[in-house]
PDB file of C-alpha atoms in Angstrom:
ATOM      1  CA  MET P 221      41.220  46.095   5.392  1.00  0.00           C
ATOM      2  CA  SER P 222      39.630  47.480   8.514  1.00  0.00           C
ATOM      3  CA  GLY P 223      42.800  47.870  10.594  1.00  0.00           C
ATOM      4  CA  ALA P 224      46.141  48.329   8.848  1.00  0.00           C
ATOM      5  CA  SER P 225      47.973  50.878  10.947  1.00  0.00           C
ATOM      6  CA  THR P 226      50.545  48.495  12.420  1.00  0.00           C
ATOM      7  CA  GLY P 227      51.434  44.856  12.991  1.00  0.00           C
ATOM      8  CA  MET P 228      49.633  42.084  11.162  1.00  0.00           C
ATOM      9  CA  GLY P 229      47.324  44.551   9.433  1.00  0.00           C
ATOM     10  CA  ALA P 230      50.137  46.608   7.946  1.00  0.00           C
ATOM     11  CA  ALA P 231      52.037  43.456   6.996  1.00  0.00           C
ATOM     12  CA  THR P 232      48.959  42.024   5.269  1.00  0.00           C
ATOM     13  CA  ALA P 233      48.382  45.257   3.359  1.00  0.00           C
ATOM     14  CA  ARG P 234      51.969  45.241   2.092  1.00  0.00           C
ATOM     15  CA  GLU P 235      51.784  41.581   1.113  1.00  0.00           C
ATOM     16  CA  LEU P 236      48.529  42.049  -0.789  1.00  0.00           C
ATOM     17  CA  ALA P 237      49.991  45.051  -2.600  1.00  0.00           C
ATOM     18  CA  ARG P 238      53.077  43.010  -3.450  1.00  0.00           C
ATOM     19  CA  ARG P 239      50.764  40.432  -5.030  1.00  0.00           C
ATOM     20  CA  GLY P 240      49.246  43.081  -7.264  1.00  0.00           C
ATOM     21  CA  PHE P 241      46.101  44.077  -5.381  1.00  0.00           C
ATOM     22  CA  HIS P 242      44.970  47.606  -4.655  1.00  0.00           C
ATOM     23  CA  VAL P 243      44.476  47.760  -0.910  1.00  0.00           C
ATOM     24  CA  LEU P 244      42.158  50.190   0.844  1.00  0.00           C
ATOM     25  CA  ALA P 245      43.935  50.160   4.189  1.00  0.00           C
ATOM     26  CA  GLY P 246      41.955  51.396   7.175  1.00  0.00           C
ATOM     27  CA  VAL P 247      43.955  53.528   9.617  1.00  0.00           C
ATOM     28  CA  ARG P 248      42.899  55.576  12.623  1.00  0.00           C
ATOM     29  CA  ARG P 249      45.304  58.525  12.169  1.00  0.00           C
ATOM     30  CA  PRO P 250      46.689  60.391   9.153  1.00  0.00           C
ATOM     31  CA  ALA P 251      50.239  59.781  10.402  1.00  0.00           C
ATOM     32  CA  ASP P 252      49.658  56.028  10.261  1.00  0.00           C
ATOM     33  CA  GLY P 253      48.426  56.395   6.697  1.00  0.00           C
ATOM     34  CA  ASP P 254      51.478  58.399   5.699  1.00  0.00           C
ATOM     35  CA  ALA P 255      53.753  55.674   7.054  1.00  0.00           C
ATOM     36  CA  LEU P 256      51.848  52.955   5.191  1.00  0.00           C
ATOM     37  CA  ARG P 257      51.215  54.664   1.873  1.00  0.00           C
ATOM     38  CA  ALA P 258      52.945  52.937  -1.063  1.00  0.00           C
ATOM     39  CA  ASP P 259      52.248  51.599  -4.533  1.00  0.00           C
ATOM     40  CA  GLY P 260      49.059  49.574  -4.256  1.00  0.00           C
ATOM     41  CA  ILE P 261      48.193  50.808  -0.757  1.00  0.00           C
ATOM     42  CA  GLU P 262      45.653  53.589  -0.318  1.00  0.00           C
ATOM     43  CA  PRO P 263      45.183  54.523   3.342  1.00  0.00           C
ATOM     44  CA  VAL P 264      41.666  55.530   4.400  1.00  0.00           C
ATOM     45  CA  ILE P 265      40.698  56.962   7.774  1.00  0.00           C
ATOM     46  CA  LEU P 266      38.480  54.321   9.328  1.00  0.00           C
ATOM     47  CA  ASP P 267      37.044  53.731  12.773  1.00  0.00           C
ATOM     48  CA  ILE P 268      34.689  50.784  12.339  1.00  0.00           C
ATOM     49  CA  THR P 269      32.590  51.936  15.308  1.00  0.00           C
ATOM     50  CA  GLU P 270      31.801  55.224  13.500  1.00  0.00           C
ATOM     51  CA  PRO P 271      28.916  54.836  11.005  1.00  0.00           C
ATOM     52  CA  GLY P 272      30.096  57.885   9.050  1.00  0.00           C
ATOM     53  CA  HIS P 273      33.497  56.311   8.433  1.00  0.00           C
ATOM     54  CA  VAL P 274      31.916  53.085   7.208  1.00  0.00           C
ATOM     55  CA  GLU P 275      29.564  55.010   4.910  1.00  0.00           C
ATOM     56  CA  ALA P 276      32.466  57.004   3.481  1.00  0.00           C
ATOM     57  CA  LEU P 277      34.339  53.794   2.691  1.00  0.00           C
ATOM     58  CA  VAL P 278      31.311  52.363   0.893  1.00  0.00           C
ATOM     59  CA  GLU P 279      31.021  55.593  -1.103  1.00  0.00           C
ATOM     60  CA  ARG P 280      34.728  55.422  -1.985  1.00  0.00           C
ATOM     61  CA  ILE P 281      34.285  51.881  -3.330  1.00  0.00           C
ATOM     62  CA  THR P 282      30.981  52.229  -5.144  1.00  0.00           C
ATOM     63  CA  SER P 283      31.538  55.651  -6.703  1.00  0.00           C
ATOM     64  CA  ASP P 284      34.864  54.892  -8.410  1.00  0.00           C
ATOM     65  CA  PRO P 285      34.177  54.316 -12.116  1.00  0.00           C
ATOM     66  CA  ASP P 286      37.578  52.655 -12.571  1.00  0.00           C
ATOM     67  CA  ALA P 287      37.332  50.402  -9.524  1.00  0.00           C
ATOM     68  CA  ARG P 288      37.933  46.709  -9.908  1.00  0.00           C
ATOM     69  CA  PRO P 289      35.499  44.275  -8.245  1.00  0.00           C
ATOM     70  CA  LEU P 290      35.886  44.146  -4.480  1.00  0.00           C
ATOM     71  CA  ARG P 291      37.911  40.974  -3.981  1.00  0.00           C
ATOM     72  CA  ALA P 292      37.911  40.717  -0.198  1.00  0.00           C
ATOM     73  CA  LEU P 293      36.940  42.404   3.037  1.00  0.00           C
ATOM     74  CA  VAL P 294      39.550  41.684   5.708  1.00  0.00           C
ATOM     75  CA  ASN P 295      38.075  42.384   9.142  1.00  0.00           C
ATOM     76  CA  ASN P 296      41.174  42.709  11.288  1.00  0.00           C
ATOM     77  CA  ALA P 297      40.628  45.796  13.443  1.00  0.00           C
ATOM     78  CA  GLY P 298      40.639  44.944  17.114  1.00  0.00           C
ATOM     79  CA  VAL P 299      41.799  45.639  20.641  1.00  0.00           C
ATOM     80  CA  SER P 300      42.937  43.230  23.331  1.00  0.00           C
ATOM     81  CA  VAL P 301      42.988  43.282  27.104  1.00  0.00           C
ATOM     82  CA  TYR P 302      43.258  40.491  29.657  1.00  0.00           C
ATOM     83  CA  ALA P 303      40.956  40.918  32.629  1.00  0.00           C
ATOM     84  CA  PRO P 304      39.025  38.656  35.009  1.00  0.00           C
ATOM     85  CA  VAL P 305      35.308  38.422  34.307  1.00  0.00           C
ATOM     86  CA  GLU P 306      34.358  39.769  37.731  1.00  0.00           C
ATOM     87  CA  ALA P 307      36.730  42.696  37.589  1.00  0.00           C
ATOM     88  CA  TYR P 308      36.079  44.055  34.096  1.00  0.00           C
ATOM     89  CA  PRO P 309      33.441  46.835  34.213  1.00  0.00           C
ATOM     90  CA  LEU P 310      30.345  46.355  32.092  1.00  0.00           C
ATOM     91  CA  GLU P 311      30.938  49.547  30.127  1.00  0.00           C
ATOM     92  CA  GLU P 312      34.362  48.186  29.164  1.00  0.00           C
ATOM     93  CA  TRP P 313      32.769  44.908  28.050  1.00  0.00           C
ATOM     94  CA  ARG P 314      30.433  46.885  25.806  1.00  0.00           C
ATOM     95  CA  GLY P 315      33.287  48.945  24.369  1.00  0.00           C
ATOM     96  CA  LEU P 316      35.288  45.814  23.609  1.00  0.00           C
ATOM     97  CA  PHE P 317      32.345  44.260  21.785  1.00  0.00           C
ATOM     98  CA  GLU P 318      31.804  47.475  19.802  1.00  0.00           C
ATOM     99  CA  VAL P 319      35.281  47.187  18.298  1.00  0.00           C
ATOM    100  CA  ASN P 320      35.864  43.437  18.147  1.00  0.00           C
ATOM    101  CA  LEU P 321      32.398  42.347  17.010  1.00  0.00           C
ATOM    102  CA  PHE P 322      29.799  44.985  16.204  1.00  0.00           C
ATOM    103  CA  GLY P 323      32.176  47.068  14.100  1.00  0.00           C
ATOM    104  CA  HIS P 324      32.942  44.020  11.972  1.00  0.00           C
ATOM    105  CA  VAL P 325      29.243  43.273  11.568  1.00  0.00           C
ATOM    106  CA  ALA P 326      28.735  46.887  10.455  1.00  0.00           C
ATOM    107  CA  MET P 327      31.444  46.487   7.820  1.00  0.00           C
ATOM    108  CA  ILE P 328      29.972  43.210   6.604  1.00  0.00           C
ATOM    109  CA  GLN P 329      26.456  44.599   6.334  1.00  0.00           C
ATOM    110  CA  ALA P 330      27.665  47.700   4.514  1.00  0.00           C
ATOM    111  CA  LEU P 331      29.858  45.901   1.968  1.00  0.00           C
ATOM    112  CA  LEU P 332      27.962  42.663   1.354  1.00  0.00           C
ATOM    113  CA  PRO P 333      26.011  43.945  -1.676  1.00  0.00           C
ATOM    114  CA  THR P 334      29.294  44.869  -3.362  1.00  0.00           C
ATOM    115  CA  LEU P 335      30.935  41.588  -2.368  1.00  0.00           C
ATOM    116  CA  ILE P 336      27.991  39.571  -3.700  1.00  0.00           C
ATOM    117  CA  ALA P 337      28.019  41.498  -6.961  1.00  0.00           C
ATOM    118  CA  GLY P 338      31.716  40.787  -7.479  1.00  0.00           C
ATOM    119  CA  GLY P 339      31.941  37.278  -6.011  1.00  0.00           C
ATOM    120  CA  GLY P 340      34.162  38.549  -3.227  1.00  0.00           C
ATOM    121  CA  ARG P 341      35.260  37.093   0.074  1.00  0.00           C
ATOM    122  CA  ILE P 342      35.112  37.925   3.782  1.00  0.00           C
ATOM    123  CA  VAL P 343      38.131  37.174   5.975  1.00  0.00           C
ATOM    124  CA  ASN P 344      37.444  37.581   9.695  1.00  0.00           C
ATOM    125  CA  ILE P 345      40.493  37.730  11.935  1.00  0.00           C
ATOM    126  CA  SER P 346      39.535  35.896  15.090  1.00  0.00           C
ATOM    127  CA  SER P 347      42.053  34.478  17.576  1.00  0.00           C
ATOM    128  CA  VAL P 348      43.078  31.286  19.261  1.00  0.00           C
ATOM    129  CA  GLY P 349      41.054  32.931  22.039  1.00  0.00           C
ATOM    130  CA  GLY P 350      37.988  32.299  19.903  1.00  0.00           C
ATOM    131  CA  LYS P 351      38.451  28.566  20.504  1.00  0.00           C
ATOM    132  CA  GLY P 352      39.739  28.436  24.062  1.00  0.00           C
ATOM    133  CA  ALA P 353      39.267  30.990  26.845  1.00  0.00           C
ATOM    134  CA  MET P 354      42.332  31.156  29.076  1.00  0.00           C
ATOM    135  CA  PRO P 355      42.134  32.672  32.583  1.00  0.00           C
ATOM    136  CA  THR P 356      41.789  36.488  32.313  1.00  0.00           C
ATOM    137  CA  TYR P 357      40.878  36.152  28.607  1.00  0.00           C
ATOM    138  CA  GLY P 358      37.130  36.118  29.287  1.00  0.00           C
ATOM    139  CA  PRO P 359      36.140  39.510  27.814  1.00  0.00           C
ATOM    140  CA  TYR P 360      38.484  39.313  24.821  1.00  0.00           C
ATOM    141  CA  ALA P 361      37.697  35.654  24.146  1.00  0.00           C
ATOM    142  CA  ALA P 362      33.978  36.375  24.364  1.00  0.00           C
ATOM    143  CA  THR P 363      34.250  38.802  21.449  1.00  0.00           C
ATOM    144  CA  LYS P 364      36.211  36.250  19.429  1.00  0.00           C
ATOM    145  CA  PHE P 365      33.884  33.336  20.220  1.00  0.00           C
ATOM    146  CA  ALA P 366      31.056  35.571  19.007  1.00  0.00           C
ATOM    147  CA  LEU P 367      32.947  36.445  15.824  1.00  0.00           C
ATOM    148  CA  GLU P 368      33.482  32.723  15.176  1.00  0.00           C
ATOM    149  CA  ALA P 369      29.734  32.122  15.505  1.00  0.00           C
ATOM    150  CA  VAL P 370      28.889  35.023  13.210  1.00  0.00           C
ATOM    151  CA  SER P 371      31.402  33.693  10.674  1.00  0.00           C
ATOM    152  CA  ASP P 372      29.898  30.196  10.729  1.00  0.00           C
ATOM    153  CA  ALA P 373      26.379  31.506  10.220  1.00  0.00           C
ATOM    154  CA  LEU P 374      27.523  33.908   7.519  1.00  0.00           C
ATOM    155  CA  ARG P 375      29.438  31.224   5.625  1.00  0.00           C
ATOM    156  CA  ARG P 376      26.315  29.058   5.488  1.00  0.00           C
ATOM    157  CA  GLU P 377      24.054  31.957   4.558  1.00  0.00           C
ATOM    158  CA  LEU P 378      26.271  33.169   1.721  1.00  0.00           C
ATOM    159  CA  SER P 379      27.390  29.879   0.174  1.00  0.00           C
ATOM    160  CA  ARG P 380      24.664  30.015  -2.478  1.00  0.00           C
ATOM    161  CA  HIS P 381      25.502  33.645  -3.261  1.00  0.00           C
ATOM    162  CA  GLY P 382      29.120  32.976  -4.196  1.00  0.00           C
ATOM    163  CA  VAL P 383      30.737  34.741  -1.233  1.00  0.00           C
ATOM    164  CA  GLN P 384      33.267  32.731   0.775  1.00  0.00           C
ATOM    165  CA  VAL P 385      33.790  33.375   4.490  1.00  0.00           C
ATOM    166  CA  VAL P 386      37.156  32.513   6.022  1.00  0.00           C
ATOM    167  CA  VAL P 387      38.305  32.732   9.640  1.00  0.00           C
ATOM    168  CA  VAL P 388      41.934  33.257  10.658  1.00  0.00           C
ATOM    169  CA  GLU P 389      42.908  32.345  14.231  1.00  0.00           C
ATOM    170  CA  PRO P 390      46.272  33.819  15.234  1.00  0.00           C
ATOM    171  CA  GLY P 391      48.118  32.704  18.311  1.00  0.00           C
ATOM    172  CA  ALA P 392      51.266  34.444  19.502  1.00  0.00           C
ATOM    173  CA  VAL P 393      52.388  37.022  16.955  1.00  0.00           C
ATOM    174  CA  ARG P 394      55.094  39.608  17.539  1.00  0.00           C
ATOM    175  CA  SER P 395      53.181  42.806  16.893  1.00  0.00           C
ATOM    176  CA  GLN P 396      52.274  46.181  18.324  1.00  0.00           C
ATOM    177  CA  MET P 397      48.784  44.903  19.185  1.00  0.00           C
ATOM    178  CA  ALA P 398      50.319  42.448  21.632  1.00  0.00           C
ATOM    179  CA  ASP P 399      52.335  45.245  23.219  1.00  0.00           C
ATOM    180  CA  ARG P 400      49.269  47.477  23.458  1.00  0.00           C
ATOM    181  CA  GLY P 401      47.279  44.642  25.018  1.00  0.00           C
ATOM    182  CA  ALA P 402      49.923  44.122  27.692  1.00  0.00           C
ATOM    183  CA  THR P 403      50.072  47.846  28.418  1.00  0.00           C
ATOM    184  CA  ALA P 404      46.279  48.095  28.657  1.00  0.00           C
ATOM    185  CA  THR P 405      46.161  45.068  30.953  1.00  0.00           C
ATOM    186  CA  SER P 406      48.810  46.456  33.281  1.00  0.00           C
ATOM    187  CA  ALA P 407      47.005  49.798  33.475  1.00  0.00           C
ATOM    188  CA  PHE P 408      43.703  48.057  34.166  1.00  0.00           C
ATOM    189  CA  ALA P 409      45.180  45.839  36.883  1.00  0.00           C
ATOM    190  CA  ALA P 410      46.764  48.820  38.616  1.00  0.00           C
ATOM    191  CA  GLN P 411      43.393  50.499  39.148  1.00  0.00           C
ATOM    192  CA  MET P 412      41.411  47.462  40.348  1.00  0.00           C
ATOM    193  CA  ARG P 413      39.793  47.621  43.775  1.00  0.00           C
ATOM    194  CA  PRO P 414      41.943  46.231  46.612  1.00  0.00           C
ATOM    195  CA  ASP P 415      39.757  43.130  47.050  1.00  0.00           C
ATOM    196  CA  LEU P 416      40.020  42.379  43.332  1.00  0.00           C
ATOM    197  CA  GLN P 417      43.767  42.975  43.479  1.00  0.00           C
ATOM    198  CA  ARG P 418      44.038  40.334  46.201  1.00  0.00           C
ATOM    199  CA  ARG P 419      41.823  37.910  44.311  1.00  0.00           C
ATOM    200  CA  TYR P 420      43.243  38.283  40.814  1.00  0.00           C
ATOM    201  CA  GLY P 421      46.503  40.250  40.929  1.00  0.00           C
ATOM    202  CA  ASP P 422      48.767  37.181  40.840  1.00  0.00           C
ATOM    203  CA  LEU P 423      46.667  35.613  38.105  1.00  0.00           C
ATOM    204  CA  ILE P 424      46.962  38.684  35.869  1.00  0.00           C
ATOM    205  CA  THR P 425      50.717  38.837  36.505  1.00  0.00           C
ATOM    206  CA  ALA P 426      51.048  35.181  35.504  1.00  0.00           C
ATOM    207  CA  ALA P 427      48.885  35.586  32.407  1.00  0.00           C
ATOM    208  CA  LEU P 428      50.959  38.556  31.243  1.00  0.00           C
ATOM    209  CA  ALA P 429      54.214  36.673  31.824  1.00  0.00           C
ATOM    210  CA  GLN P 430      52.949  33.604  29.986  1.00  0.00           C
ATOM    211  CA  THR P 431      51.697  35.690  27.077  1.00  0.00           C
ATOM    212  CA  SER P 432      55.006  37.551  26.863  1.00  0.00           C
ATOM    213  CA  ALA P 433      56.911  34.256  26.760  1.00  0.00           C
ATOM    214  CA  HIS P 434      54.689  32.909  23.989  1.00  0.00           C
ATOM    215  CA  ILE P 435      54.961  36.088  21.942  1.00  0.00           C
ATOM    216  CA  GLY P 436      58.737  36.004  22.229  1.00  0.00           C
ATOM    217  CA  ARG P 437      58.612  32.656  20.440  1.00  0.00           C
ATOM    218  CA  GLY P 438      55.768  33.641  18.128  1.00  0.00           C
ATOM    219  CA  LEU P 439      55.566  34.334  14.433  1.00  0.00           C
ATOM    220  CA  SER P 440      56.567  37.655  12.966  1.00  0.00           C
ATOM    221  CA  ALA P 441      53.856  40.020  11.772  1.00  0.00           C
ATOM    222  CA  ASP P 442      55.096  39.485   8.210  1.00  0.00           C
ATOM    223  CA  ALA P 443      54.653  35.708   8.470  1.00  0.00           C
ATOM    224  CA  ALA P 444      51.151  36.157   9.866  1.00  0.00           C
ATOM    225  CA  GLY P 445      50.353  38.696   7.129  1.00  0.00           C
ATOM    226  CA  SER P 446      51.322  36.193   4.451  1.00  0.00           C
ATOM    227  CA  ILE P 447      48.847  33.649   5.846  1.00  0.00           C
ATOM    228  CA  ILE P 448      46.081  36.247   5.955  1.00  0.00           C
ATOM    229  CA  ALA P 449      46.879  37.267   2.372  1.00  0.00           C
ATOM    230  CA  ASP P 450      46.588  33.621   1.329  1.00  0.00           C
ATOM    231  CA  ALA P 451      43.207  33.372   3.053  1.00  0.00           C
ATOM    232  CA  ALA P 452      42.049  36.425   1.124  1.00  0.00           C
ATOM    233  CA  THR P 453      43.286  35.431  -2.310  1.00  0.00           C
ATOM    234  CA  ILE P 454      43.823  31.730  -2.972  1.00  0.00           C
ATOM    235  CA  ARG P 455      41.196  30.120  -5.142  1.00  0.00           C
ATOM    236  CA  ARG P 456      39.901  27.530  -2.714  1.00  0.00           C
ATOM    237  CA  PRO P 457      40.604  28.648   0.845  1.00  0.00           C
ATOM    238  CA  ARG P 458      39.970  26.558   3.910  1.00  0.00           C
ATOM    239  CA  THR P 459      37.194  27.738   6.193  1.00  0.00           C
ATOM    240  CA  ARG P 460      39.748  28.314   8.983  1.00  0.00           C
ATOM    241  CA  TYR P 461      43.468  28.989   9.286  1.00  0.00           C
ATOM    242  CA  THR P 462      45.481  28.913  12.491  1.00  0.00           C
ATOM    243  CA  VAL P 463      48.541  31.138  12.726  1.00  0.00           C
ATOM    244  CA  GLY P 464      51.399  29.740  14.766  1.00  0.00           C
ATOM    245  CA  ARG P 465      52.204  26.421  16.401  1.00  0.00           C
ATOM    246  CA  ASP P 466      50.655  27.461  19.743  1.00  0.00           C
ATOM    247  CA  ALA P 467      47.351  28.247  18.031  1.00  0.00           C
ATOM    248  CA  SER P 468      47.319  24.909  16.211  1.00  0.00           C
ATOM    249  CA  MET P 469      48.068  23.035  19.429  1.00  0.00           C
ATOM    250  CA  LEU P 470      45.435  24.772  21.564  1.00  0.00           C
ATOM    251  CA  VAL P 471      42.740  24.455  18.902  1.00  0.00           C
ATOM    252  CA  ALA P 472      43.521  20.737  18.624  1.00  0.00           C
ATOM    253  CA  LEU P 473      43.362  20.292  22.397  1.00  0.00           C
ATOM    254  CA  THR P 474      39.969  22.001  22.634  1.00  0.00           C
ATOM    255  CA  ARG P 475      38.637  19.462  20.151  1.00  0.00           C
ATOM    256  CA  VAL P 476      39.828  16.291  21.879  1.00  0.00           C
ATOM    257  CA  LEU P 477      40.181  16.914  25.625  1.00  0.00           C
ATOM    258  CA  PRO P 478      37.305  16.887  28.121  1.00  0.00           C
ATOM    259  CA  ASP P 479      36.753  20.267  29.766  1.00  0.00           C
ATOM    260  CA  ARG P 480      38.193  19.366  33.174  1.00  0.00           C
ATOM    261  CA  LEU P 481      41.296  17.797  31.695  1.00  0.00           C
ATOM    262  CA  LEU P 482      41.798  20.870  29.515  1.00  0.00           C
ATOM    263  CA  ASP P 483      41.402  23.010  32.654  1.00  0.00           C
ATOM    264  CA  ARG P 484      44.264  21.097  34.289  1.00  0.00           C
ATOM    265  CA  VAL P 485      46.464  21.424  31.215  1.00  0.00           C
ATOM    266  CA  ILE P 486      45.886  25.190  31.124  1.00  0.00           C
ATOM    267  CA  ALA P 487      46.508  25.515  34.873  1.00  0.00           C
ATOM    268  CA  ALA P 488      49.770  23.561  34.555  1.00  0.00           C
ATOM    269  CA  GLY P 489      50.938  25.867  31.774  1.00  0.00           C
ATOM    270  CA  LEU P 490      50.171  28.942  33.864  1.00  0.00           C
ATOM    271  CA  ARG P 491      51.676  27.689  37.136  1.00  0.00           C
ATOM    272  CA  PRO P 492      55.354  28.414  36.323  1.00  0.00           C
ATOM    273  CA  HIS P 493      54.477  32.057  35.725  1.00  0.00           C
ATOM    274  CA  LEU P 494      52.726  32.639  39.051  1.00  0.00           C
ATOM    275  CA  PRO P 495      54.620  34.803  41.557  1.00  0.00           C
ATOM    276  CA  VAL P 496      56.604  32.627  43.967  1.00  0.00           C
ATOM    277  CA  HIS P 497      54.416  33.578  46.948  1.00  0.00           C
ATOM    278  CA  ALA P 498      51.214  32.580  45.156  1.00  0.00           C
ATOM    279  CA  THR P 499      49.400  29.294  44.980  1.00  0.00           C
ATOM    280  CA  THR P 500      47.480  28.363  41.862  1.00  0.00           C
ATOM    281  CA  PRO P 501      43.934  29.722  42.310  1.00  0.00           C
ATOM    282  CA  THR P 502      41.295  27.036  42.476  1.00  0.00           C
ATOM    283  CA  ALA P 503      39.331  28.749  39.701  1.00  0.00           C
ATOM    284  CA  VAL P 504      42.170  28.233  37.209  1.00  0.00           C
ATOM    285  CA  GLY P 505      41.885  24.484  37.282  1.00  0.00           C
ATOM    286  CA  SER P 506      38.138  23.965  37.570  1.00  0.00           C
ATOM    287  CA  ALA P 507      35.251  24.264  35.144  1.00  0.00           C
TER     288      ALA P 507
END
């Protein structure tokens, strides 16, 4: 697992260990590893944007004479932030893609020979944002749309080599990642230029309030971890799993509604969360 320090990642690691698997659990800090370490869970320091960390993980897997075949690579490391397309600096876009997309590609490229040799599986943790881009989700959703595309291509490329590729699309999940995303968004919004504050400040406030409301009703990290563990281990997995009722609903709507009607549905859902002095921005309800 590429990101198991907290939340869904830690819950998935514990569930896989409970099912009898030995989990190499990627963590960013030794303290996170100490908190996670247990029977069946071996924390490894891993930053998927650092080539040396990825190489060390490959060496750990391939040099162990007692190692069992690599059953699955779970690509779940990630960061979230909600920011308008215009306002998010290009260097921040690039940093987001480094973690949420390119790091996963690096892990896949590094471990594919081992996965092919053992008939393993790749589980990419996308998001409901990989199917529908809400207002202020542009940068984050872009990384997840890209991961969905990579997963589709990879599944078709590897089908004759015995490696399955599964995508998991969580919606609202009560986890530390959600809290960190809200904190990062608030910090970002506070330092926007005054003209961008006027243009997008109310929209960001509404998006944060809506997200908080959804997360309050969302699945627990343990429930999400159980679904991810299923995706990694059951004999015949589906190509995609949604996590949570909100994810299932939005994915279904993106399949059946015309774009402009979907725009109006999304705008209507956001409107109750807008500050009372604000009017719904035109851009929210138009394509």
